[in-house]
PDB file of C-alpha atoms in Angstrom:
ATOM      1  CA  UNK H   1       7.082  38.110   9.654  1.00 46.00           C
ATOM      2  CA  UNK H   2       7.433  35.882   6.379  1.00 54.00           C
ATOM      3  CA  UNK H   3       6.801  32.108   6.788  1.00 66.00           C
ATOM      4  CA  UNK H   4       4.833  32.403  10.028  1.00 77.00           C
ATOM      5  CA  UNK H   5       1.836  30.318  10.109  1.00 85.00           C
ATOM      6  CA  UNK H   6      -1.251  31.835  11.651  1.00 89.00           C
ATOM      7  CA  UNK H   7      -4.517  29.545  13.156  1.00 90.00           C
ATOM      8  CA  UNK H   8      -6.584  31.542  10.612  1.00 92.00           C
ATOM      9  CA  UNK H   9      -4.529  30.577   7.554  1.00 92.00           C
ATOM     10  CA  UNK H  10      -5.462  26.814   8.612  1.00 95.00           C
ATOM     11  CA  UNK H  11      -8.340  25.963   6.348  1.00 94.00           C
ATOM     12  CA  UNK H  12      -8.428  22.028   6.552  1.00 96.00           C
ATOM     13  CA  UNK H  13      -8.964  19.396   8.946  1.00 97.00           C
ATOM     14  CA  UNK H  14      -7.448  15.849   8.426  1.00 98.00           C
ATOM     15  CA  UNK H  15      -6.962  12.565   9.993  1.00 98.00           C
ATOM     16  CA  UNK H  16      -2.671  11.330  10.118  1.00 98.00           C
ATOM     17  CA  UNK H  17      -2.432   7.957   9.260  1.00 97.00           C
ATOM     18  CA  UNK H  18      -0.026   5.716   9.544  1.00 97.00           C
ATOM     19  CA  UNK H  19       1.272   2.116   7.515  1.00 93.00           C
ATOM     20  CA  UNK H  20       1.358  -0.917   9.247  1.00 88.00           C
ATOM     21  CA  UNK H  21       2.994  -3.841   7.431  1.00 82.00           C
ATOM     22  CA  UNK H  22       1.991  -7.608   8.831  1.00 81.00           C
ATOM     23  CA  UNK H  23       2.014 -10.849   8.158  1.00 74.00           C
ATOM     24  CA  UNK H  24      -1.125 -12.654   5.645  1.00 75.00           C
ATOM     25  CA  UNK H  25      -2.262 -16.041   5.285  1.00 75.00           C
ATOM     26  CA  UNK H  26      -0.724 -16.622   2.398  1.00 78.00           C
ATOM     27  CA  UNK H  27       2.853 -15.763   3.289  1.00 75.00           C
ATOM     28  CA  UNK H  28       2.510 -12.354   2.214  1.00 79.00           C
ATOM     29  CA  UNK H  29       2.623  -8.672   3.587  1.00 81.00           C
ATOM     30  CA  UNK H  30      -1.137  -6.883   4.348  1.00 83.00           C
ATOM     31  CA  UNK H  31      -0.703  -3.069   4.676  1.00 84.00           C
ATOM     32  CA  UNK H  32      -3.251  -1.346   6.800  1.00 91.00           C
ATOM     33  CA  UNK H  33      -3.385   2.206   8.201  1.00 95.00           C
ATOM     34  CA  UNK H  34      -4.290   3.450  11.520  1.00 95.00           C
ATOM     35  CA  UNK H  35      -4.704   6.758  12.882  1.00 96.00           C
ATOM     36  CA  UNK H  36      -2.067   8.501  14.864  1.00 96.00           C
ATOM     37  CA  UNK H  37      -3.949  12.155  15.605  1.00 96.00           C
ATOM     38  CA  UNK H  38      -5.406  14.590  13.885  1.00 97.00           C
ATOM     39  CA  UNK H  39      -4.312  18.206  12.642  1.00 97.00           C
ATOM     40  CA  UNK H  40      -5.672  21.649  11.026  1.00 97.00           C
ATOM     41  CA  UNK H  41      -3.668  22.757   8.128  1.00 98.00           C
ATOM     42  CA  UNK H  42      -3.336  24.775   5.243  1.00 97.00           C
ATOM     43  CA  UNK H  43      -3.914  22.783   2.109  1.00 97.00           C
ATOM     44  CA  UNK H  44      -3.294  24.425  -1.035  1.00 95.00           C
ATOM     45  CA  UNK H  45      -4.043  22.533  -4.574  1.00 94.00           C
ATOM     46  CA  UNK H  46      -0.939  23.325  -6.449  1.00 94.00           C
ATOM     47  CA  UNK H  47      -2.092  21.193  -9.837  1.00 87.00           C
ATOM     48  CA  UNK H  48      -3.968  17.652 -10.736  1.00 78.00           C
ATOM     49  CA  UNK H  49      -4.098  14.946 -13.353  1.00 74.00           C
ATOM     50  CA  UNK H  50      -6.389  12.376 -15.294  1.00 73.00           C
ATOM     51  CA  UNK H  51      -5.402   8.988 -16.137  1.00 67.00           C
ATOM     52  CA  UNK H  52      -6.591   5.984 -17.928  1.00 65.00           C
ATOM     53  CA  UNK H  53      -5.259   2.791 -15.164  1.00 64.00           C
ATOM     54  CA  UNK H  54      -6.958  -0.522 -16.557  1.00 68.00           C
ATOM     55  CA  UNK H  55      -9.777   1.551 -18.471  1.00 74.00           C
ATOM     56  CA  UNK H  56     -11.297   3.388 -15.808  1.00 70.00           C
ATOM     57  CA  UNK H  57      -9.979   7.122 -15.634  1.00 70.00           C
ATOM     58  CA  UNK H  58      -8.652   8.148 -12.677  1.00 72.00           C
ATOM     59  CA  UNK H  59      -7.800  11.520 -11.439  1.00 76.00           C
ATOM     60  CA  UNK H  60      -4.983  12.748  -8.703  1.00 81.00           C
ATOM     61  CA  UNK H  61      -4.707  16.390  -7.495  1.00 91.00           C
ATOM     62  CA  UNK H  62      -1.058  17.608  -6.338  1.00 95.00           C
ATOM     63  CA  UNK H  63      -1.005  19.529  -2.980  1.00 97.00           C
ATOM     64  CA  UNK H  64       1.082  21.709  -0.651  1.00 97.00           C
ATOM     65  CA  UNK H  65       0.037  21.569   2.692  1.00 97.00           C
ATOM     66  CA  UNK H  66       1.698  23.599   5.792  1.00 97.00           C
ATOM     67  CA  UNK H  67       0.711  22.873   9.632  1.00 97.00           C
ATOM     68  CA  UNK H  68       2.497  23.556  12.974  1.00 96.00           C
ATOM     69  CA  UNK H  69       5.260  21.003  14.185  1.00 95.00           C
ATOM     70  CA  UNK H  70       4.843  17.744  14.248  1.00 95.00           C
ATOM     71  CA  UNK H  71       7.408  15.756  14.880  1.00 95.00           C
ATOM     72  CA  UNK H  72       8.356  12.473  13.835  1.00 96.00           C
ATOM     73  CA  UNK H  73       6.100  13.180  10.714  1.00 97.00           C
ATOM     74  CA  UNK H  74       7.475  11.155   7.297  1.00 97.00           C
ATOM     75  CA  UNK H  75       6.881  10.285   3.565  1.00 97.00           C
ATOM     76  CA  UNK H  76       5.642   7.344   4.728  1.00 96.00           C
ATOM     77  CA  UNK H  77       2.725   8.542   6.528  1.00 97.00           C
ATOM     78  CA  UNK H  78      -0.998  10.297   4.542  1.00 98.00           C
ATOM     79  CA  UNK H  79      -3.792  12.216   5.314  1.00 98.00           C
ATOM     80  CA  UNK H  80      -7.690  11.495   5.247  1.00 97.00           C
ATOM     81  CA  UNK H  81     -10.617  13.992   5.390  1.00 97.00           C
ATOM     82  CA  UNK H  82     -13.633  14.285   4.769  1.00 96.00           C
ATOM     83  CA  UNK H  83     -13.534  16.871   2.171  1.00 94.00           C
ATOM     84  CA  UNK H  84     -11.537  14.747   0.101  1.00 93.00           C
ATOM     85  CA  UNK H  85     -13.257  12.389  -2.533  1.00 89.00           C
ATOM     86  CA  UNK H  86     -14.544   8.972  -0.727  1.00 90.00           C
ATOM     87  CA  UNK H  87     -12.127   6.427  -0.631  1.00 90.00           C
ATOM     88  CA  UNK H  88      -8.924   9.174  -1.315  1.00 92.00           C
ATOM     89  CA  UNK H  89      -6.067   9.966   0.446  1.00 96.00           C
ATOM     90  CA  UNK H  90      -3.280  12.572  -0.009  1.00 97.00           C
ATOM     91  CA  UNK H  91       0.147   9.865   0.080  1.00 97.00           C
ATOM     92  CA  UNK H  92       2.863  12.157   1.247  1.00 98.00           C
ATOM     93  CA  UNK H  93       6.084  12.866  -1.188  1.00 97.00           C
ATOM     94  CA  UNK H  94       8.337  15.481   1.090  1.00 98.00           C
ATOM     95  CA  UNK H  95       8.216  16.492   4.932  1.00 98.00           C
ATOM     96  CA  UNK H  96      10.267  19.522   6.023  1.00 97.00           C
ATOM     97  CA  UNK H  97      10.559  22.081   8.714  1.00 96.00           C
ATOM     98  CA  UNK H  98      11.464  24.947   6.196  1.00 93.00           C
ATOM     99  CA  UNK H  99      13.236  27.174   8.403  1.00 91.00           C
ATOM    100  CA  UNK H 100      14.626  24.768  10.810  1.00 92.00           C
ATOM    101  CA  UNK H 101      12.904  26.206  14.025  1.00 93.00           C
ATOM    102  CA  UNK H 102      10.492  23.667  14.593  1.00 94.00           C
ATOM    103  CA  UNK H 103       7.446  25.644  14.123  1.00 93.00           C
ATOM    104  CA  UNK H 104       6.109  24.116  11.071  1.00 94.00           C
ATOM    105  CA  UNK H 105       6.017  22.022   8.344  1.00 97.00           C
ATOM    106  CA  UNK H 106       5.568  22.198   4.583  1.00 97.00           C
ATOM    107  CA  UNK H 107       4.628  18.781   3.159  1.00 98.00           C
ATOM    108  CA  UNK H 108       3.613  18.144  -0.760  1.00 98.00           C
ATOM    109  CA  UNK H 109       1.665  15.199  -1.899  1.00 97.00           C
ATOM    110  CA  UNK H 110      -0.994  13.655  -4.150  1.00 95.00           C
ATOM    111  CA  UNK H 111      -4.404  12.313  -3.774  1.00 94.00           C
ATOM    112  CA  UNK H 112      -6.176   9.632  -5.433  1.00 86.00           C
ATOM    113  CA  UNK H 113      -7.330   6.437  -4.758  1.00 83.00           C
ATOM    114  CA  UNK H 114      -6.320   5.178  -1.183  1.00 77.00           C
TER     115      UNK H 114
END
């Protein structure tokens, strides 16, 4: 059956995280991140990039991920792993449910720097 996701085509384990915006000292906004669960999915590199940013090159990989149904899932949220580079996190560009069923979810996004 095409576009069924199988437990052996999960490859990955990461860590959902998500943005909390608050008050600072200085009259300005602090972002942190704090975990909301954890998931096996299927990541898939689909292409990456290197950068100069203030002298220091810096590279991002581009990646399609798929995992079962989560909902309330968004843009706004990432995922952490440990198989990622320290200090990197995959920032989240698109969240759908492909089919509409509520089975799965296909999600794109980049890593780099968190």
């Amino acid at each position: 059956m095409p576009g069924l996701l199988k437990a052996s085509d999960l490859n990955r384990y990461v860590t959902i995280e998500r943005a909390t915006d608050s008050g600072d000292d200085q009259g300005g906004q602090a972002r942190s991140w704090a975990s909301i669960g954890n998931a096996f999915v299927k990541a898939s590199p689909t292409g990456g990039s290197e950068a100069l940013v203030a002298g220091v090159e810096q590279a991002t990989q581009s990646w399609r991920i798929e995992m079962w149904w989560l909902a309330g899932l968004t843009e706004k949220d990432r995922f952490t792993a440990s198989w990622l580079p320290a200090g990197h996190a995959i920032a989240l560009s698109s969240v759908a449910d492909p089919d509409g069923m509520r089975e799965r979810l296909v999600c794109f996004g980049t890593s780099g720097p968190a």
